[in-house]
PDB file of C-alpha atoms and ligand atoms in Angstrom:
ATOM      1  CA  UNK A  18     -16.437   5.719  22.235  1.00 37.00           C
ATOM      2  CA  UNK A  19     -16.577   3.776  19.041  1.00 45.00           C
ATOM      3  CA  UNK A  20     -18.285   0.649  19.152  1.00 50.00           C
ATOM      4  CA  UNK A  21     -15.851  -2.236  18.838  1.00 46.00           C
ATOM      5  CA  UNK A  22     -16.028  -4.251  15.495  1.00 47.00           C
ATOM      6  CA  UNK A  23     -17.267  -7.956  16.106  1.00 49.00           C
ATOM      7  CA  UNK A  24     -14.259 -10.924  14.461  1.00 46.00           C
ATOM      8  CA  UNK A  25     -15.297 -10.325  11.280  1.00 48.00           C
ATOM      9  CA  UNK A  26     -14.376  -6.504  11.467  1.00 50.00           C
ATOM     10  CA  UNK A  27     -17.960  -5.979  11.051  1.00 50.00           C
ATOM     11  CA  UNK A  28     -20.198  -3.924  13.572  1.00 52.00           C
ATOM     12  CA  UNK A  29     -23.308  -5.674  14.840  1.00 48.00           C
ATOM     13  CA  UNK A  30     -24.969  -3.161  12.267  1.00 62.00           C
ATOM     14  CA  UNK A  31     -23.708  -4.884   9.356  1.00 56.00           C
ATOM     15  CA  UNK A  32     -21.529  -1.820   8.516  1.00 56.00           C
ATOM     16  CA  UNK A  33     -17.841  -2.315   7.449  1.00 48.00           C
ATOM     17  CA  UNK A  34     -15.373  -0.928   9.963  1.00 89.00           C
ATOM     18  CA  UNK A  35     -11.974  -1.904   9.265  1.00 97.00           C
ATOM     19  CA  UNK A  36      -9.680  -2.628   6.444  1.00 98.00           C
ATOM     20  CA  UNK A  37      -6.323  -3.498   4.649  1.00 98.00           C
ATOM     21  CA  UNK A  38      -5.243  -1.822   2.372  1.00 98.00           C
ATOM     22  CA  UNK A  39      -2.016  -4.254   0.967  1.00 98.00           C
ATOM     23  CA  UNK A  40       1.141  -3.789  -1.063  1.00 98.00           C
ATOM     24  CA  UNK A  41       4.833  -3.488  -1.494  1.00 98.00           C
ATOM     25  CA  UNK A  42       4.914   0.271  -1.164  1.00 98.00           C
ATOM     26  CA  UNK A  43       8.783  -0.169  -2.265  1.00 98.00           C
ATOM     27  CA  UNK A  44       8.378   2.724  -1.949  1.00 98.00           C
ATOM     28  CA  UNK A  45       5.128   4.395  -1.016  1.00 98.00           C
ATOM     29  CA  UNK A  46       3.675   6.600  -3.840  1.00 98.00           C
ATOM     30  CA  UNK A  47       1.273   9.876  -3.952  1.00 98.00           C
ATOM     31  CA  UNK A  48      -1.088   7.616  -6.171  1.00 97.00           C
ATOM     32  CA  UNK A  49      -0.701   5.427  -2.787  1.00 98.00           C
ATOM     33  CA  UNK A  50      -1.536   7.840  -0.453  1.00 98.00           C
ATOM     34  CA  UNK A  51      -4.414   8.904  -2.421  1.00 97.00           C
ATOM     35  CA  UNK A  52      -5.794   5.133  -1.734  1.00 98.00           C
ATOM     36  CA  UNK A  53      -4.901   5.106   1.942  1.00 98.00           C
ATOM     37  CA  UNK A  54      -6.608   8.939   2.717  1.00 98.00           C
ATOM     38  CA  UNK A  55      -9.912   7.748   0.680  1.00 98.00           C
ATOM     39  CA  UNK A  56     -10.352   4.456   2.870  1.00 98.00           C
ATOM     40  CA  UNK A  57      -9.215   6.466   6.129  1.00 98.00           C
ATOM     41  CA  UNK A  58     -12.505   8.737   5.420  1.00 97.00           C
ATOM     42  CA  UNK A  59     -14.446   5.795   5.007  1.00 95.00           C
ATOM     43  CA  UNK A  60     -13.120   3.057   7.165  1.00 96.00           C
ATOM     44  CA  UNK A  61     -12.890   3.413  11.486  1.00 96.00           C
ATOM     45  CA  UNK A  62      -9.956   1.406  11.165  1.00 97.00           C
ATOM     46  CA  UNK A  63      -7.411   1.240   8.344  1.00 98.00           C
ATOM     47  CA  UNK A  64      -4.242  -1.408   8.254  1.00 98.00           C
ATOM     48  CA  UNK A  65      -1.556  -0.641   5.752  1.00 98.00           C
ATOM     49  CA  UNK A  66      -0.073  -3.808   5.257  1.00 98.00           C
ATOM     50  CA  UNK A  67       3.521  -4.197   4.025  1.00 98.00           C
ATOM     51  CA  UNK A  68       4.006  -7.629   2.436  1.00 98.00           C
ATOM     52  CA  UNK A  69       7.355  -9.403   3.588  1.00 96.00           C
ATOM     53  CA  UNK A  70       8.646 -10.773   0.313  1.00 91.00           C
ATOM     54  CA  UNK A  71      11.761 -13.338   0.718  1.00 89.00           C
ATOM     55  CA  UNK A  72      11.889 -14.057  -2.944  1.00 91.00           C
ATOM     56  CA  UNK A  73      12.399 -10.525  -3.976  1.00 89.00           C
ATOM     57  CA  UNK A  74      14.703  -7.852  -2.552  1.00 89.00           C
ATOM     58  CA  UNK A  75      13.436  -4.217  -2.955  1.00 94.00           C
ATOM     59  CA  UNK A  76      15.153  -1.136  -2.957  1.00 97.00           C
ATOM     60  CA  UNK A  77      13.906  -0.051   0.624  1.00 97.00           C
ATOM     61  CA  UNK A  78      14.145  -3.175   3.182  1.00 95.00           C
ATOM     62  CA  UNK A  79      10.988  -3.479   5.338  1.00 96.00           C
ATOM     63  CA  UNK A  80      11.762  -1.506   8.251  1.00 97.00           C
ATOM     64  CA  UNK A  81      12.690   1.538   5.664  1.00 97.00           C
ATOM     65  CA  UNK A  82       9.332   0.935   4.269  1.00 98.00           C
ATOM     66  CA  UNK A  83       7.234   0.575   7.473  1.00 98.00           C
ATOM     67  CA  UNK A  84       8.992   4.202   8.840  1.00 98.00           C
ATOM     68  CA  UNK A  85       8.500   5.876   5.473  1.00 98.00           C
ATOM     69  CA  UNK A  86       4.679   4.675   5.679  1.00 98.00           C
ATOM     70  CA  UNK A  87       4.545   5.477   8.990  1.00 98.00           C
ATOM     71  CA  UNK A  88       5.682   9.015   8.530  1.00 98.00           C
ATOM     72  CA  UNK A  89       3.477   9.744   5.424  1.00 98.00           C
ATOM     73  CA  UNK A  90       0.246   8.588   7.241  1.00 98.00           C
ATOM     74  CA  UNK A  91       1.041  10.570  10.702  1.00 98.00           C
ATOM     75  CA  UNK A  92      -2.046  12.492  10.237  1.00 97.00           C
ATOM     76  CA  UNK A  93      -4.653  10.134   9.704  1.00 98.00           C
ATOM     77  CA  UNK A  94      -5.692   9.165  12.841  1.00 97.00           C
ATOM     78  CA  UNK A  95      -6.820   5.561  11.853  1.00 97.00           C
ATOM     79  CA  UNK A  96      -4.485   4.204  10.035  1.00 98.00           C
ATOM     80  CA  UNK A  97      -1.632   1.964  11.286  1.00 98.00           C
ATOM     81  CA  UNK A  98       1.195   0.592   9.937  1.00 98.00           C
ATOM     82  CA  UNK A  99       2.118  -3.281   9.912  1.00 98.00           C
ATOM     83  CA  UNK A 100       3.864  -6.226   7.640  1.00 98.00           C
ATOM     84  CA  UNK A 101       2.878  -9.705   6.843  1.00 98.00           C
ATOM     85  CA  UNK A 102       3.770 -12.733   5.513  1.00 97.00           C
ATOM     86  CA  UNK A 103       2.489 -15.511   3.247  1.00 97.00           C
ATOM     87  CA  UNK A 104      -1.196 -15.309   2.788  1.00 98.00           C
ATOM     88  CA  UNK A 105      -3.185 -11.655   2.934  1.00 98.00           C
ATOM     89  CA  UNK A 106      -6.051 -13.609   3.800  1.00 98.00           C
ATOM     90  CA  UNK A 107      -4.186 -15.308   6.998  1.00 98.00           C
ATOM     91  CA  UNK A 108      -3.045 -11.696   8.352  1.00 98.00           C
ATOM     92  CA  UNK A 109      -6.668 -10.486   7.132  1.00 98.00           C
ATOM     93  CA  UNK A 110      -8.246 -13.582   9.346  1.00 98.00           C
ATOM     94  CA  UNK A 111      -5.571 -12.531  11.968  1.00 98.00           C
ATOM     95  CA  UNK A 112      -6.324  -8.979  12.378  1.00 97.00           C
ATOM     96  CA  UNK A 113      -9.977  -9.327  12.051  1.00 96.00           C
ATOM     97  CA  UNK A 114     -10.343  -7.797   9.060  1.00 97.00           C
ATOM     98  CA  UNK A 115     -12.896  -8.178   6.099  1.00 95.00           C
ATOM     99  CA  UNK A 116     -12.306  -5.639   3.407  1.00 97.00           C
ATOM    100  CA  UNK A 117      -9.327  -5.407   1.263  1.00 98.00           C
ATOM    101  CA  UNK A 118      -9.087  -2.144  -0.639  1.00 98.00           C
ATOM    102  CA  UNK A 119      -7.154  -1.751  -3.934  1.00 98.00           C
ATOM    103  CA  UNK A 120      -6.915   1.176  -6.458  1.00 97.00           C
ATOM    104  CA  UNK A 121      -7.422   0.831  -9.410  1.00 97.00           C
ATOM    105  CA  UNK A 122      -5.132   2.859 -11.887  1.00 95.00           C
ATOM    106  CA  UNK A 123      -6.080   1.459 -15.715  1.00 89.00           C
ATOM    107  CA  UNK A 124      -7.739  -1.362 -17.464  1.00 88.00           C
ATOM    108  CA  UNK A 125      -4.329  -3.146 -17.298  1.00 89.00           C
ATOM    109  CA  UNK A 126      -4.555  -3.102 -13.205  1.00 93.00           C
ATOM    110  CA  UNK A 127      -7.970  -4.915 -14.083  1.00 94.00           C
ATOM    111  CA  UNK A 128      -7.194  -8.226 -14.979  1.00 95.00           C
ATOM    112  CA  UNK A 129      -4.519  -9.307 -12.178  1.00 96.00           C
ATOM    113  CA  UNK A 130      -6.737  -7.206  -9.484  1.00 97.00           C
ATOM    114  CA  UNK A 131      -9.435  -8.986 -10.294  1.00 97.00           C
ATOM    115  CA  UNK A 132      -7.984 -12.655  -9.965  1.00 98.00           C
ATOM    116  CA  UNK A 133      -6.783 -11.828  -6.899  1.00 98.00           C
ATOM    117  CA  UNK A 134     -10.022 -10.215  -5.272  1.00 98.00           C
ATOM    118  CA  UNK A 135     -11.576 -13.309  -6.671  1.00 98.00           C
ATOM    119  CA  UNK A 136      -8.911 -15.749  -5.293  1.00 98.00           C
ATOM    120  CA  UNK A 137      -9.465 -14.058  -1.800  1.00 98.00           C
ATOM    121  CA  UNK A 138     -12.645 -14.047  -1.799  1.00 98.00           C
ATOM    122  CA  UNK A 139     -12.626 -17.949  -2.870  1.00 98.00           C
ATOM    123  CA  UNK A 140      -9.909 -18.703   0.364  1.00 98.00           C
ATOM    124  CA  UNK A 141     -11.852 -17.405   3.327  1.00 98.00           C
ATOM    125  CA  UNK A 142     -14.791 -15.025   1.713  1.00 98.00           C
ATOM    126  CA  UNK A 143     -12.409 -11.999   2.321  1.00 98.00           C
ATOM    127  CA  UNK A 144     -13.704  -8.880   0.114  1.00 98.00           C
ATOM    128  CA  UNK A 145     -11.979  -6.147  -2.308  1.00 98.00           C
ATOM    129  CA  UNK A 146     -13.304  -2.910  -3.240  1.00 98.00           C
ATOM    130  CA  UNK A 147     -11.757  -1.165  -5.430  1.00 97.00           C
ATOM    131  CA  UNK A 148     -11.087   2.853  -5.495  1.00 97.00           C
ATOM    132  CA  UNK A 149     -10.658   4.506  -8.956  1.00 96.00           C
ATOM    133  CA  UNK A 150      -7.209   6.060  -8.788  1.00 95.00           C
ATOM    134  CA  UNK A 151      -7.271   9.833  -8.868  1.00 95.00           C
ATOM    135  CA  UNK A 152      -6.512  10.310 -12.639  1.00 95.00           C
ATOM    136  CA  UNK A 153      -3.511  12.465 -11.559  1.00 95.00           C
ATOM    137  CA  UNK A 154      -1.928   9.020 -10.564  1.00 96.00           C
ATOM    138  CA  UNK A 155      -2.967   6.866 -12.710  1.00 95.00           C
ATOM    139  CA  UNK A 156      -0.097   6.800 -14.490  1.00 96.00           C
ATOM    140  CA  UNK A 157       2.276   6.192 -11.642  1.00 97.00           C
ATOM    141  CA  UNK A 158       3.998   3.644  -9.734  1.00 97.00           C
ATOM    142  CA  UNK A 159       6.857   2.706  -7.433  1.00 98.00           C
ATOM    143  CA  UNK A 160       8.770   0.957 -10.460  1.00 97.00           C
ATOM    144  CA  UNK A 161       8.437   4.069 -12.704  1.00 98.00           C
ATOM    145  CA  UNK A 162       9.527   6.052  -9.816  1.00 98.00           C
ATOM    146  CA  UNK A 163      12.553   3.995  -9.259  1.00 98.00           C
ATOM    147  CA  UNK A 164      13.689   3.792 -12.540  1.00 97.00           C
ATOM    148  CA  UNK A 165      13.347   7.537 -13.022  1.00 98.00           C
ATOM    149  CA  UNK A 166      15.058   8.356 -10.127  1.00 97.00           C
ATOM    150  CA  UNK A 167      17.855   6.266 -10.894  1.00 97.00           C
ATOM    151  CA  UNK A 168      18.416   8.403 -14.139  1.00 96.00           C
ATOM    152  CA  UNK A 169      18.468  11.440 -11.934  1.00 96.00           C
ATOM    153  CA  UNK A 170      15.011  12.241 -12.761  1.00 97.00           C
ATOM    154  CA  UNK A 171      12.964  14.547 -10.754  1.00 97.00           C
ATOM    155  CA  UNK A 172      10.109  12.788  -9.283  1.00 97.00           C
ATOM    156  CA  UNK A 173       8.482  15.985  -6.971  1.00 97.00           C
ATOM    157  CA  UNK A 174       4.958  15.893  -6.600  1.00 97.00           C
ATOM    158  CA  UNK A 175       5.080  11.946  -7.000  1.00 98.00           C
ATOM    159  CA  UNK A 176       6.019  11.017  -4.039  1.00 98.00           C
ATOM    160  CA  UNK A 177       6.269  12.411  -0.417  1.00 98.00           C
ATOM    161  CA  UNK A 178       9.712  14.175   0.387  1.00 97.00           C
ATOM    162  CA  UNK A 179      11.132  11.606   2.558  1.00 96.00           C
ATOM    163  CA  UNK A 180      11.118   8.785  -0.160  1.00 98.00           C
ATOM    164  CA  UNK A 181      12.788  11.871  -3.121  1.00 97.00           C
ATOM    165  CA  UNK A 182      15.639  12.379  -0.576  1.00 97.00           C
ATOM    166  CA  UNK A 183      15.771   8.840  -0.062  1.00 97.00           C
ATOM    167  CA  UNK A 184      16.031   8.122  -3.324  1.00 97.00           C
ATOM    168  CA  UNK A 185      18.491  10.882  -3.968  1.00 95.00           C
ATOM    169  CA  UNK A 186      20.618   9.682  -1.958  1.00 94.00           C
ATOM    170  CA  UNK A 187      20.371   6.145  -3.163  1.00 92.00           C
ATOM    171  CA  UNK A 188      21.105   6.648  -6.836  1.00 94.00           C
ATOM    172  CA  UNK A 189      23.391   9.667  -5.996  1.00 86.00           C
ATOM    173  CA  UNK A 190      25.910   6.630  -4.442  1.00 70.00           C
ATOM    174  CA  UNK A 191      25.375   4.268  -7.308  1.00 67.00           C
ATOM    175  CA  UNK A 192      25.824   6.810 -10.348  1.00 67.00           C
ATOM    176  CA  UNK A 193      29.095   8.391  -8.560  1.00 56.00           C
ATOM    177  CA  UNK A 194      30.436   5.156  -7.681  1.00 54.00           C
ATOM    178  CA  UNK A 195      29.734   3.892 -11.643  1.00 47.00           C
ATOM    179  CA  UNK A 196      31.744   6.879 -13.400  1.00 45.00           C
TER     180      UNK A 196
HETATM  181  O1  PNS B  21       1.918  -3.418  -4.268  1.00 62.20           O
HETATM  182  P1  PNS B  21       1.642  -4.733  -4.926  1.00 62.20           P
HETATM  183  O2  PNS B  21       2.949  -5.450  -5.201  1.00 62.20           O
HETATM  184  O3  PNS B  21       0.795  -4.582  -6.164  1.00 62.20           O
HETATM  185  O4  PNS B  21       0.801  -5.620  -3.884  1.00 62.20           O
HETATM  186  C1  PNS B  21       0.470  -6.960  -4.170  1.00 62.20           C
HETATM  187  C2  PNS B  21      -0.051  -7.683  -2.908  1.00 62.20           C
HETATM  188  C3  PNS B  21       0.937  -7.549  -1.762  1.00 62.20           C
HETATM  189  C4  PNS B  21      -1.378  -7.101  -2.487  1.00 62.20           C
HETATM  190  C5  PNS B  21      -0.269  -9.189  -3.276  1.00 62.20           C
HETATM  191  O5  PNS B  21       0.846  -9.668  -3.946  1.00 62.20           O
HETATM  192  C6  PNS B  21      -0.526 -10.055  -2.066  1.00 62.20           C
HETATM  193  O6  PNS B  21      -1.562  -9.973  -1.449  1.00 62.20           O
HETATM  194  N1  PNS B  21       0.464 -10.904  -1.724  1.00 62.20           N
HETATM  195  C7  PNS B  21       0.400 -11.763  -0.557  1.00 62.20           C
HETATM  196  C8  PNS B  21       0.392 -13.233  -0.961  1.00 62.20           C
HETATM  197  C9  PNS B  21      -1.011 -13.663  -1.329  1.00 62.20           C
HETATM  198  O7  PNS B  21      -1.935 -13.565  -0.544  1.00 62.20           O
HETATM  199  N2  PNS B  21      -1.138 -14.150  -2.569  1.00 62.20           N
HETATM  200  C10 PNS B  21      -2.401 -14.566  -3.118  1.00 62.20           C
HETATM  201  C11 PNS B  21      -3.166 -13.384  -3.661  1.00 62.20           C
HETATM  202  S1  PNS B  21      -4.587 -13.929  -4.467  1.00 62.20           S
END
């Protein structure tokens, strides 16, 4: 039996136990994945937190997100799925959790990643490591995706097969309904 984390997500110990790793994942990438495996063989207890935006409509609502995620992570035992809104640091305080974990892809990640770790950390003293994205990714995101897939692009390899087919089939509409 695993000894149970204390409210901070901490174990008596002082060793780290559980954490969030936060996003839009609209949708879910490889370079993602990558992220979530690393922290799964490092954390107990990983939360994959879909943020809840109102102010910006995606391509894949939140319950397409949360089943896609949910799907791509079946076989890591400790990592769950959830969603949030507003603050990370409220559902972080919520869940009991004290480590945020971010990749990092390039320099240009740098500068917002780090206002934000620092912002966090300034709210409630919640922490961000940062894993160095595996240079096979580092070049990749869900926007890229998106907008190459909407060109017909083939984006194998990028992302897992549930989100190419559902892509496929959401640009396959849109460019037969436009001609
Ligand atoms: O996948 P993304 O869009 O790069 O993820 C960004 C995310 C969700 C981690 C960030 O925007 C976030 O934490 N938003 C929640 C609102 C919040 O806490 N804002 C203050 C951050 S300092």
């Amino acid at each position: 039996m695993r000894e149970p984390a204390d409210s901070a997500g901490v174990t008596t110990g002082g060793i780290v136990r559980r954490c969030v790793c936060p996003g839009s994942f609209d949708p879910v990438t490889n370079g993602h994945l990558d992220v979530v495996e690393r922290a799964a063989g490092v954390f107990d207890d990983v939360v994959v937190a879909v943020l809840v935006n109102v102010a910006k409509k995606g391509l894949f609502d939140l319950d397409e997100r949360i089943e896609i995620l949910r799907d791509a992570c079946s076989h890591l035992r400790n990592v769950r799925i959830a969603s949030f809104e507003g603050l990370l640091v409220d559902f972080a305080r919520q869940n009991e959790i004290s480590v945020v974990i971010r990749g990092l892809r390039a320099m240009t990640d740098f500068e917002h990643e780090l206002s934000m770790a620092q912002m966090n950390h300034r709210l409630t003293g919640l922490e961000t490591f940062f894993v160095a994205t595996n240079p096979e990714y580092s070049y990749l995101s869900s926007s890229l995706v998106k907008e190459v897939a909407s060109y017909g692009g083939d984006v194998s390899g990028l992302v897992p097969k549930q989100v190419q087919e559902r892509l496929r089939g959401r640009f396959e509409d849109g460019r037969s309904n436009s001609r």
